[in-house]
């Protein structure tokens, strides 16, 4: 397996534009997580899914953020409209059901909003 | 809500010395405690983890200890090497499967 795959690796966009980040979890993993990493706030959990269903979105900062998981192999995180303070590295991670299982991270998407 | 505190935020040690990073968690339902290492510009990767029914776990130069009563867990790295320099994150998870991360410790091993 190629691991968790995220695209794009880097995204530069202008304030006000829509941004869509993509994630392909490891095949067979039941859980998918979206994290945001900044120097100030560290690794923040934004939302996570179990079997494609959103379980907890309490970390999503504002209504400008939305996430979907239309099937077991694909998830998106959308920001509309984007703002400079959204600049961060966004990580997707996946885990398989079973106590004490490792969460595998993707390479991340570095988002810069100018 | 759940919270994981991590200390210190930065740690500088001489090569060959030991490094200790400490975390506390707030959710008594937490039962899984992984540690991740993140090198500059790369993804976090698991280096060791411990479950709540175990007090200590070792893997070569790395060990993790857990005190459930005090809600503390720690990472110990012995005989540090320059390649250990990175940011280390602790995390706590429960039966909901989500992981809450600490704020990270930047470890610098001086040659």
mmCIF file of C-alpha atoms in Angstrom:
data_model
loop_
_atom_site.group_PDB
_atom_site.id
_atom_site.type_symbol
_atom_site.label_atom_id
_atom_site.label_comp_id
_atom_site.label_asym_id
_atom_site.label_seq_id
_atom_site.Cartn_x
_atom_site.Cartn_y
_atom_site.Cartn_z
ATOM 1 C CA UNK A 1 0.000 0.000 0.000
ATOM 2 C CA UNK A 2 1.255 3.492 -0.823
ATOM 3 C CA UNK A 3 0.093 4.880 2.505
ATOM 4 C CA UNK A 4 -2.192 7.859 3.005
ATOM 5 C CA UNK A 5 -2.077 10.047 -0.078
ATOM 6 C CA UNK A 6 -2.841 13.747 -0.016
ATOM 7 C CA UNK A 7 -3.065 16.245 -2.824
ATOM 8 C CA UNK A 8 -1.954 18.787 -3.609
ATOM 9 C CA UNK A 9 1.307 18.929 -1.645
ATOM 10 C CA UNK A 10 1.395 22.699 -1.864
ATOM 11 C CA UNK A 11 -1.363 25.184 -2.558
ATOM 12 C CA UNK A 12 -1.072 28.938 -2.864
ATOM 13 C CA UNK A 13 -4.312 30.817 -3.291
ATOM 14 C CA UNK A 14 -5.671 34.292 -2.985
ATOM 15 C CA UNK A 15 -7.899 35.338 -0.140
ATOM 16 C CA UNK A 16 -11.537 34.709 -0.936
ATOM 17 C CA UNK A 17 -10.902 31.765 -3.229
ATOM 18 C CA UNK A 18 -12.201 28.264 -2.634
ATOM 19 C CA UNK A 19 -9.642 25.628 -1.700
ATOM 20 C CA UNK A 20 -10.164 21.870 -1.828
ATOM 21 C CA UNK A 21 -7.758 19.451 -0.195
ATOM 22 C CA UNK A 22 -7.920 15.758 -1.014
ATOM 23 C CA UNK A 23 -7.092 12.572 0.838
ATOM 24 C CA UNK A 24 -6.986 8.882 0.004
ATOM 25 C CA UNK A 25 -6.747 6.757 3.163
ATOM 26 C CA UNK A 26 -5.041 3.394 3.431
ATOM 27 C CA UNK A 27 -7.278 0.691 2.010
ATOM 28 C CA UNK A 28 -9.261 -1.074 4.723
ATOM 29 C CA UNK A 29 -8.906 1.683 7.290
ATOM 30 C CA UNK A 30 -12.179 2.575 8.980
ATOM 31 C CA UNK A 31 -11.265 5.953 10.419
ATOM 32 C CA UNK A 32 -10.129 9.106 8.668
ATOM 33 C CA UNK A 33 -8.959 12.264 10.404
ATOM 34 C CA UNK A 34 -8.226 15.792 9.248
ATOM 35 C CA UNK A 35 -5.675 17.748 11.293
ATOM 36 C CA UNK A 36 -4.344 21.269 10.912
ATOM 37 C CA UNK A 37 -0.804 22.089 12.034
ATOM 38 C CA UNK A 38 0.444 25.579 12.852
ATOM 39 C CA UNK A 39 3.304 26.838 14.983
ATOM 40 C CA UNK A 40 0.912 28.515 17.378
ATOM 41 C CA UNK A 41 -1.682 25.766 17.825
ATOM 42 C CA UNK A 42 0.188 22.564 17.040
ATOM 43 C CA UNK A 43 -1.789 19.622 15.642
ATOM 44 C CA UNK A 44 -5.496 20.369 15.883
ATOM 45 C CA UNK A 45 -8.120 17.751 15.103
ATOM 46 C CA UNK A 46 -10.668 19.307 12.739
ATOM 47 C CA UNK A 47 -13.002 16.400 11.985
ATOM 48 C CA UNK A 48 -12.994 12.637 11.785
ATOM 49 C CA UNK A 49 -15.016 9.983 9.985
ATOM 50 C CA UNK A 50 -15.871 6.378 10.750
ATOM 51 C CA UNK A 51 -16.995 4.277 7.790
ATOM 52 C CA UNK A 52 -17.477 7.468 5.764
ATOM 53 C CA UNK A 53 -19.755 9.051 8.383
ATOM 54 C CA UNK A 54 -18.636 12.250 10.172
ATOM 55 C CA UNK A 55 -18.404 11.483 13.885
ATOM 56 C CA UNK A 56 -17.030 14.650 15.432
ATOM 57 C CA UNK A 57 -16.643 17.975 13.653
ATOM 58 C CA UNK A 58 -16.291 20.083 16.785
ATOM 59 C CA UNK A 59 -12.781 21.092 15.736
ATOM 60 C CA UNK A 60 -13.867 22.693 12.487
ATOM 61 C CA UNK A 61 -13.102 26.356 13.102
ATOM 62 C CA UNK A 62 -15.882 28.019 11.136
ATOM 63 C CA UNK A 63 -18.651 27.451 8.663
ATOM 64 C CA UNK A 64 -16.152 28.254 5.954
ATOM 65 C CA UNK A 65 -14.715 24.785 6.518
ATOM 66 C CA UNK A 66 -16.491 21.652 5.330
ATOM 67 C CA UNK A 67 -15.433 18.039 4.868
ATOM 68 C CA UNK A 68 -16.911 15.108 3.023
ATOM 69 C CA UNK A 69 -16.174 11.441 2.592
ATOM 70 C CA UNK A 70 -18.268 10.172 -0.316
ATOM 71 C CA UNK A 71 -16.690 6.713 -0.206
ATOM 72 C CA UNK A 72 -14.158 4.670 1.725
ATOM 73 C CA UNK A 73 -11.245 5.738 -0.457
ATOM 74 C CA UNK A 74 -11.683 9.490 -0.737
ATOM 75 C CA UNK A 75 -12.217 12.533 1.443
ATOM 76 C CA UNK A 76 -12.113 16.275 0.849
ATOM 77 C CA UNK A 77 -11.641 19.290 3.079
ATOM 78 C CA UNK A 78 -12.954 22.496 1.565
ATOM 79 C CA UNK A 79 -12.410 26.072 2.662
ATOM 80 C CA UNK A 80 -14.688 28.668 1.114
ATOM 81 C CA UNK A 81 -13.863 31.521 1.199
ATOM 82 C CA UNK A 82 -10.241 31.146 2.257
ATOM 83 C CA UNK A 83 -8.504 33.679 4.518
ATOM 84 C CA UNK A 84 -4.812 34.314 5.287
ATOM 85 C CA UNK A 85 -5.241 32.862 8.789
ATOM 86 C CA UNK A 86 -6.109 29.521 7.205
ATOM 87 C CA UNK A 87 -2.489 29.188 6.112
ATOM 88 C CA UNK A 88 -1.173 25.979 7.681
ATOM 89 C CA UNK A 89 -0.210 22.407 6.924
ATOM 90 C CA UNK A 90 -3.247 20.164 6.690
ATOM 91 C CA UNK A 91 -2.737 16.496 7.424
ATOM 92 C CA UNK A 92 -5.014 13.587 6.737
ATOM 93 C CA UNK A 93 -4.572 10.398 8.772
ATOM 94 C CA UNK A 94 -6.253 7.009 8.829
ATOM 95 C CA UNK A 95 -6.596 4.172 11.336
ATOM 96 C CA UNK A 96 -8.064 0.707 11.299
ATOM 97 C CA UNK A 97 -10.592 -0.537 13.826
ATOM 98 C CA UNK A 98 -9.041 -2.222 16.858
ATOM 99 C CA UNK A 99 -7.756 -0.885 20.149
ATOM 100 C CA UNK A 100 -4.344 0.703 20.141
ATOM 101 C CA UNK A 101 -3.881 0.936 16.408
ATOM 102 C CA UNK A 102 -1.499 3.351 14.768
ATOM 103 C CA UNK A 103 -2.737 6.436 12.952
ATOM 104 C CA UNK A 104 -0.863 6.831 9.650
ATOM 105 C CA UNK A 105 -0.408 10.349 8.362
ATOM 106 C CA UNK A 106 -0.268 11.571 4.811
ATOM 107 C CA UNK A 107 2.488 13.900 3.616
ATOM 108 C CA UNK A 108 0.313 16.913 4.269
ATOM 109 C CA UNK A 109 -0.815 19.870 2.170
ATOM 110 C CA UNK A 110 0.926 23.163 2.824
ATOM 111 C CA UNK A 111 -1.683 25.865 2.239
ATOM 112 C CA UNK A 112 -0.734 29.488 1.824
ATOM 113 C CA UNK A 113 -3.475 32.070 1.476
ATOM 114 C CA UNK A 114 -2.230 35.460 0.312
ATOM 115 C CA UNK B 1 -13.110 18.829 26.566
ATOM 116 C CA UNK B 2 -10.101 16.600 26.161
ATOM 117 C CA UNK B 3 -6.729 18.212 26.636
ATOM 118 C CA UNK B 4 -3.140 16.993 26.441
ATOM 119 C CA UNK B 5 -0.363 19.130 27.876
ATOM 120 C CA UNK B 6 3.249 18.527 26.896
ATOM 121 C CA UNK B 7 6.501 19.772 28.423
ATOM 122 C CA UNK B 8 9.035 21.058 27.711
ATOM 123 C CA UNK B 9 8.379 22.890 24.461
ATOM 124 C CA UNK B 10 12.081 22.793 23.610
ATOM 125 C CA UNK B 11 14.846 20.526 24.859
ATOM 126 C CA UNK B 12 18.537 20.659 24.068
ATOM 127 C CA UNK B 13 20.822 17.800 25.122
ATOM 128 C CA UNK B 14 24.360 16.706 24.453
ATOM 129 C CA UNK B 15 24.817 13.669 22.255
ATOM 130 C CA UNK B 16 24.827 10.572 24.424
ATOM 131 C CA UNK B 17 22.714 12.098 27.174
ATOM 132 C CA UNK B 18 19.116 11.135 27.913
ATOM 133 C CA UNK B 19 16.027 13.140 27.013
ATOM 134 C CA UNK B 20 12.694 13.038 28.812
ATOM 135 C CA UNK B 21 9.430 14.517 27.561
ATOM 136 C CA UNK B 22 6.342 14.577 29.747
ATOM 137 C CA UNK B 23 2.629 14.733 29.011
ATOM 138 C CA UNK B 24 -0.532 14.918 31.069
ATOM 139 C CA UNK B 25 -4.056 14.230 29.865
ATOM 140 C CA UNK B 26 -7.442 15.235 31.170
ATOM 141 C CA UNK B 27 -9.833 12.559 29.892
ATOM 142 C CA UNK B 28 -9.911 9.606 32.294
ATOM 143 C CA UNK B 29 -11.382 7.481 29.487
ATOM 144 C CA UNK B 30 -8.120 7.723 27.515
ATOM 145 C CA UNK B 31 -6.615 4.289 26.994
ATOM 146 C CA UNK B 32 -4.084 4.641 24.185
ATOM 147 C CA UNK B 33 -0.980 6.845 24.256
ATOM 148 C CA UNK B 34 1.189 7.068 21.131
ATOM 149 C CA UNK B 35 4.294 9.155 20.549
ATOM 150 C CA UNK B 36 5.073 10.595 17.135
ATOM 151 C CA UNK B 37 8.281 12.001 15.721
ATOM 152 C CA UNK B 38 8.148 14.692 13.065
ATOM 153 C CA UNK B 39 11.243 15.702 11.157
ATOM 154 C CA UNK B 40 11.354 19.057 9.446
ATOM 155 C CA UNK B 41 8.972 19.216 6.509
ATOM 156 C CA UNK B 42 7.777 15.644 6.954
ATOM 157 C CA UNK B 43 4.756 13.839 8.317
ATOM 158 C CA UNK B 44 4.427 12.722 11.956
ATOM 159 C CA UNK B 45 5.411 9.077 12.322
ATOM 160 C CA UNK B 46 4.733 6.721 15.208
ATOM 161 C CA UNK B 47 7.794 5.752 17.227
ATOM 162 C CA UNK B 48 6.224 3.983 20.190
ATOM 163 C CA UNK B 49 2.840 3.597 21.847
ATOM 164 C CA UNK B 50 1.416 2.223 25.064
ATOM 165 C CA UNK B 51 -1.985 1.055 26.142
ATOM 166 C CA UNK B 52 -3.572 1.738 29.495
ATOM 167 C CA UNK B 53 -3.143 -1.805 30.784
ATOM 168 C CA UNK B 54 0.657 -1.480 30.600
ATOM 169 C CA UNK B 55 2.878 0.696 32.799
ATOM 170 C CA UNK B 56 6.026 0.722 30.703
ATOM 171 C CA UNK B 57 7.193 -0.244 27.251
ATOM 172 C CA UNK B 58 10.677 -0.243 25.710
ATOM 173 C CA UNK B 59 11.990 -0.380 22.197
ATOM 174 C CA UNK B 60 15.779 -0.176 22.017
ATOM 175 C CA UNK B 61 16.730 3.374 23.108
ATOM 176 C CA UNK B 62 13.145 4.525 23.523
ATOM 177 C CA UNK B 63 10.823 3.867 26.443
ATOM 178 C CA UNK B 64 7.431 5.145 27.484
ATOM 179 C CA UNK B 65 5.970 5.087 30.989
ATOM 180 C CA UNK B 66 2.358 5.591 32.005
ATOM 181 C CA UNK B 67 0.858 6.549 35.345
ATOM 182 C CA UNK B 68 -2.906 6.267 34.943
ATOM 183 C CA UNK B 69 -3.649 7.451 38.461
ATOM 184 C CA UNK B 70 -1.818 10.706 37.907
ATOM 185 C CA UNK B 71 -2.758 10.869 34.196
ATOM 186 C CA UNK B 72 0.894 11.251 33.250
ATOM 187 C CA UNK B 73 2.944 9.591 30.556
ATOM 188 C CA UNK B 74 6.522 10.185 29.512
ATOM 189 C CA UNK B 75 8.938 9.463 26.670
ATOM 190 C CA UNK B 76 12.511 8.552 27.528
ATOM 191 C CA UNK B 77 15.261 8.522 24.903
ATOM 192 C CA UNK B 78 18.623 7.198 26.054
ATOM 193 C CA UNK B 79 22.020 7.619 24.367
ATOM 194 C CA UNK B 80 20.675 10.377 22.169
ATOM 195 C CA UNK B 81 22.077 10.819 18.676
ATOM 196 C CA UNK B 82 21.947 13.817 16.312
ATOM 197 C CA UNK B 83 19.370 12.007 14.177
ATOM 198 C CA UNK B 84 17.012 12.062 17.173
ATOM 199 C CA UNK B 85 16.668 15.821 16.620
ATOM 200 C CA UNK B 86 13.045 16.448 15.643
ATOM 201 C CA UNK B 87 9.696 17.513 17.071
ATOM 202 C CA UNK B 88 8.041 14.897 19.271
ATOM 203 C CA UNK B 89 4.302 14.787 19.908
ATOM 204 C CA UNK B 90 2.432 12.836 22.531
ATOM 205 C CA UNK B 91 -1.221 11.982 22.053
ATOM 206 C CA UNK B 92 -4.106 10.423 23.951
ATOM 207 C CA UNK B 93 -6.935 8.386 22.517
ATOM 208 C CA UNK B 94 -10.005 6.624 23.800
ATOM 209 C CA UNK B 95 -12.650 4.248 22.484
ATOM 210 C CA UNK B 96 -13.895 6.934 20.118
ATOM 211 C CA UNK B 97 -10.660 6.441 18.154
ATOM 212 C CA UNK B 98 -9.829 10.107 17.895
ATOM 213 C CA UNK B 99 -6.348 11.212 18.963
ATOM 214 C CA UNK B 100 -5.717 14.488 20.761
ATOM 215 C CA UNK B 101 -2.141 15.698 20.434
ATOM 216 C CA UNK B 102 0.088 17.651 22.764
ATOM 217 C CA UNK B 103 1.719 20.844 21.595
ATOM 218 C CA UNK B 104 5.029 19.203 20.698
ATOM 219 C CA UNK B 105 8.619 19.248 21.984
ATOM 220 C CA UNK B 106 11.447 20.383 19.766
ATOM 221 C CA UNK B 107 14.442 18.199 20.651
ATOM 222 C CA UNK B 108 17.919 19.266 19.635
ATOM 223 C CA UNK B 109 20.792 16.833 20.131
ATOM 224 C CA UNK B 110 24.109 18.665 20.040
ATOM 225 C CA UNK B 111 27.021 16.684 18.551
#
